mmCIF file of C-alpha atoms in Angstrom:
data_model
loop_
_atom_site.group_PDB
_atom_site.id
_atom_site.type_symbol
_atom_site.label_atom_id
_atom_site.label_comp_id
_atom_site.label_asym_id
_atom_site.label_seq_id
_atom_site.Cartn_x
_atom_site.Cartn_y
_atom_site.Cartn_z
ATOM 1 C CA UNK A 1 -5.521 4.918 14.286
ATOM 2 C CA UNK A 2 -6.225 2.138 11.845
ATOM 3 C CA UNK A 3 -3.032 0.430 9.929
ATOM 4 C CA UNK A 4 -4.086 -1.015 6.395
ATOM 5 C CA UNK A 5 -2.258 -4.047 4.638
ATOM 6 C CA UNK A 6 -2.297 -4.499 1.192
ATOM 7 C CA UNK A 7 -0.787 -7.922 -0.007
ATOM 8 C CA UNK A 8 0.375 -9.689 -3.080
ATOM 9 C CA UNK A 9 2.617 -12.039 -4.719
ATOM 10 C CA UNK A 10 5.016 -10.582 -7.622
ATOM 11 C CA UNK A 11 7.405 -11.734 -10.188
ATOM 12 C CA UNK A 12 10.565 -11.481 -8.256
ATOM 13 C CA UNK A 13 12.260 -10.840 -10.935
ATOM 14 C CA UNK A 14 10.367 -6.920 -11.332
ATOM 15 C CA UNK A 15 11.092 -5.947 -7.996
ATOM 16 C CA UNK A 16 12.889 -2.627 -9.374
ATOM 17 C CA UNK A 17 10.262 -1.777 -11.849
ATOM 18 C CA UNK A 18 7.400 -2.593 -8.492
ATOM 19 C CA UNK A 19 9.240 -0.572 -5.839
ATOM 20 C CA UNK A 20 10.149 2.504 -8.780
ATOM 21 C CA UNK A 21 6.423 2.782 -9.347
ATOM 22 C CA UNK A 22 5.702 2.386 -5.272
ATOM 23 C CA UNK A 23 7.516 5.452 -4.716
ATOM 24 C CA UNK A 24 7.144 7.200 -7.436
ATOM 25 C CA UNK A 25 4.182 6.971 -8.170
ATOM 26 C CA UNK A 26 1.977 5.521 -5.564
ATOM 27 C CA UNK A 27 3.778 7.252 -2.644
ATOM 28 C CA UNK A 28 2.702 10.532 -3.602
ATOM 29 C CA UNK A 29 -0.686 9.914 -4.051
ATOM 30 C CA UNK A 30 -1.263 7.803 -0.885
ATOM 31 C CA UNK A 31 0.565 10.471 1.200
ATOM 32 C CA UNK A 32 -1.414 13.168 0.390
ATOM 33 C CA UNK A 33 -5.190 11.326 0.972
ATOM 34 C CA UNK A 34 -7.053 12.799 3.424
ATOM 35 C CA UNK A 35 -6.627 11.101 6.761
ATOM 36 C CA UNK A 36 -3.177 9.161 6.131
ATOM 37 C CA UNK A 37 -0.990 9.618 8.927
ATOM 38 C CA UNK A 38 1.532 6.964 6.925
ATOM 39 C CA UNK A 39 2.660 4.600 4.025
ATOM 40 C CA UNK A 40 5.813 1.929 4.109
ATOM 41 C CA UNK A 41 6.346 -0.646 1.331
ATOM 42 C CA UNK A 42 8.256 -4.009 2.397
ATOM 43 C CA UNK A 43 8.626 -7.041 0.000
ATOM 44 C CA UNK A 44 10.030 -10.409 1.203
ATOM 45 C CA UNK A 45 11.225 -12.745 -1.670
ATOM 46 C CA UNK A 46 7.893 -12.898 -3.699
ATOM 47 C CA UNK A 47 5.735 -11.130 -1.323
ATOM 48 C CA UNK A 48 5.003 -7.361 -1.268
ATOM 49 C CA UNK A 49 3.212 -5.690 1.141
ATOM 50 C CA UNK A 50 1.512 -2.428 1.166
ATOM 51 C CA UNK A 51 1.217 -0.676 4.859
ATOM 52 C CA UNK A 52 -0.774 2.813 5.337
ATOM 53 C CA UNK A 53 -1.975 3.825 8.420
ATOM 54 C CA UNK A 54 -5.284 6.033 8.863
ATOM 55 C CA UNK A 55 -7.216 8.735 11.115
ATOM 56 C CA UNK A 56 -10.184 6.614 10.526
ATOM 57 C CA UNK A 57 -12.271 3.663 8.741
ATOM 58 C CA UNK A 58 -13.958 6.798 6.917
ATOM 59 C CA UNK A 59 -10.811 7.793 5.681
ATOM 60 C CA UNK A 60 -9.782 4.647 4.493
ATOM 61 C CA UNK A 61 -13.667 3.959 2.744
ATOM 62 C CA UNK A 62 -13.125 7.153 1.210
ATOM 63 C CA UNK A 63 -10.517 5.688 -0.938
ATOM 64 C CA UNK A 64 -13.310 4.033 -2.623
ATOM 65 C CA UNK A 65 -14.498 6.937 -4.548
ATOM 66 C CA UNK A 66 -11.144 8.441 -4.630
ATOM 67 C CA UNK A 67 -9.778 9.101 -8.813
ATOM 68 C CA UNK A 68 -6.636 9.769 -8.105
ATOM 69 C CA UNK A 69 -6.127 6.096 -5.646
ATOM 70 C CA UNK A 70 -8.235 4.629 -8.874
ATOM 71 C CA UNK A 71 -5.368 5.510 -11.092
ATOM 72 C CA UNK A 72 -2.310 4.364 -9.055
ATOM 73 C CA UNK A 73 -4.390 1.052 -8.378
ATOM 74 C CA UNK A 74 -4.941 0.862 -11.956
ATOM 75 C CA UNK A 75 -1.505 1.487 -13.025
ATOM 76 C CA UNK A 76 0.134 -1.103 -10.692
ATOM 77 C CA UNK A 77 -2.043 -3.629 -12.369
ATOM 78 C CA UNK A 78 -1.337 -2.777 -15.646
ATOM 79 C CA UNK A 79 2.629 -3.252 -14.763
ATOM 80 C CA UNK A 80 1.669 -7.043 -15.471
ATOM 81 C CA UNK A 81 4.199 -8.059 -12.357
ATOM 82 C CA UNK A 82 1.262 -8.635 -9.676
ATOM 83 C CA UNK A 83 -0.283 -12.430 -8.596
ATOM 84 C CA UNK A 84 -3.807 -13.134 -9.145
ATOM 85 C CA UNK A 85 -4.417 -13.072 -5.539
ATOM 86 C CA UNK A 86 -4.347 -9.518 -3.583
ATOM 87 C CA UNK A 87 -5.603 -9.515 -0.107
ATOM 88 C CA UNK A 88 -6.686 -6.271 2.324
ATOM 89 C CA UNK A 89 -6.848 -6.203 5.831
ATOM 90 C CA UNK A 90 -7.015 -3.475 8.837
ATOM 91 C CA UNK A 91 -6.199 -3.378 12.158
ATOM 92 C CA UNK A 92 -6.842 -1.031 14.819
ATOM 93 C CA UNK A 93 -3.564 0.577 16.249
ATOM 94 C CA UNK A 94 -3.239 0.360 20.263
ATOM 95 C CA UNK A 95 0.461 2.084 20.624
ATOM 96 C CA UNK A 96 3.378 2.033 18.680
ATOM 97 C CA UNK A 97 6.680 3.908 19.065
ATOM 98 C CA UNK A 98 8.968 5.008 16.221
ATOM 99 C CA UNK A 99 12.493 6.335 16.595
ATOM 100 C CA UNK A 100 12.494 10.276 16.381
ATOM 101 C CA UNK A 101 8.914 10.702 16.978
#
């Protein structure tokens, strides 16, 4: 398993409109690409951070060529609340342990 971190400044002051469009919008699609096993959004002050977890590096590359991922990427930028600066890294998962699972 492979975790995936998406992470950005935002305008503090839109965290309502960010985390409305996060789950209503971007939730959904992430959810349902092939090979997610996962998606939580956290924010801290000015910082929001994106986590997915994946089956696979392909699955994750596949979001590359992926419309539907293209359109919720393009519609959080055009919400005009992001930073300039958004930064992607992976990891690969070596045990975890969730409540209920």
């Amino acid at each position: 398993m492979i975790v995936r971190f998406w992470q950005t400044r935002f305008d503090a002051s839109q965290l309502e409109a960010l985390k409305t469009y996060a789950n209503e919008v971007s939730l959904p699609v992430l959810a349902t690409r092939p090979g997610n096993a996962g998606v939580f959004f956290f924010s801290q002050d000015d910082r929001w951070t994106t986590m997915t977890f994946w089956d696979s590096q392909a699955s994750i590359d596949g979001l590359a060529n992926d419309d539907d991922y293209a359109r919720i990427v393009a519609g959080i930028m055009e919400l005009g609340v992001l930073g300039d600066e958004q930064q992607t890294t992976t990891h690969v998962v070596h045990g975890f342990t969730m409540a209920g699972q």
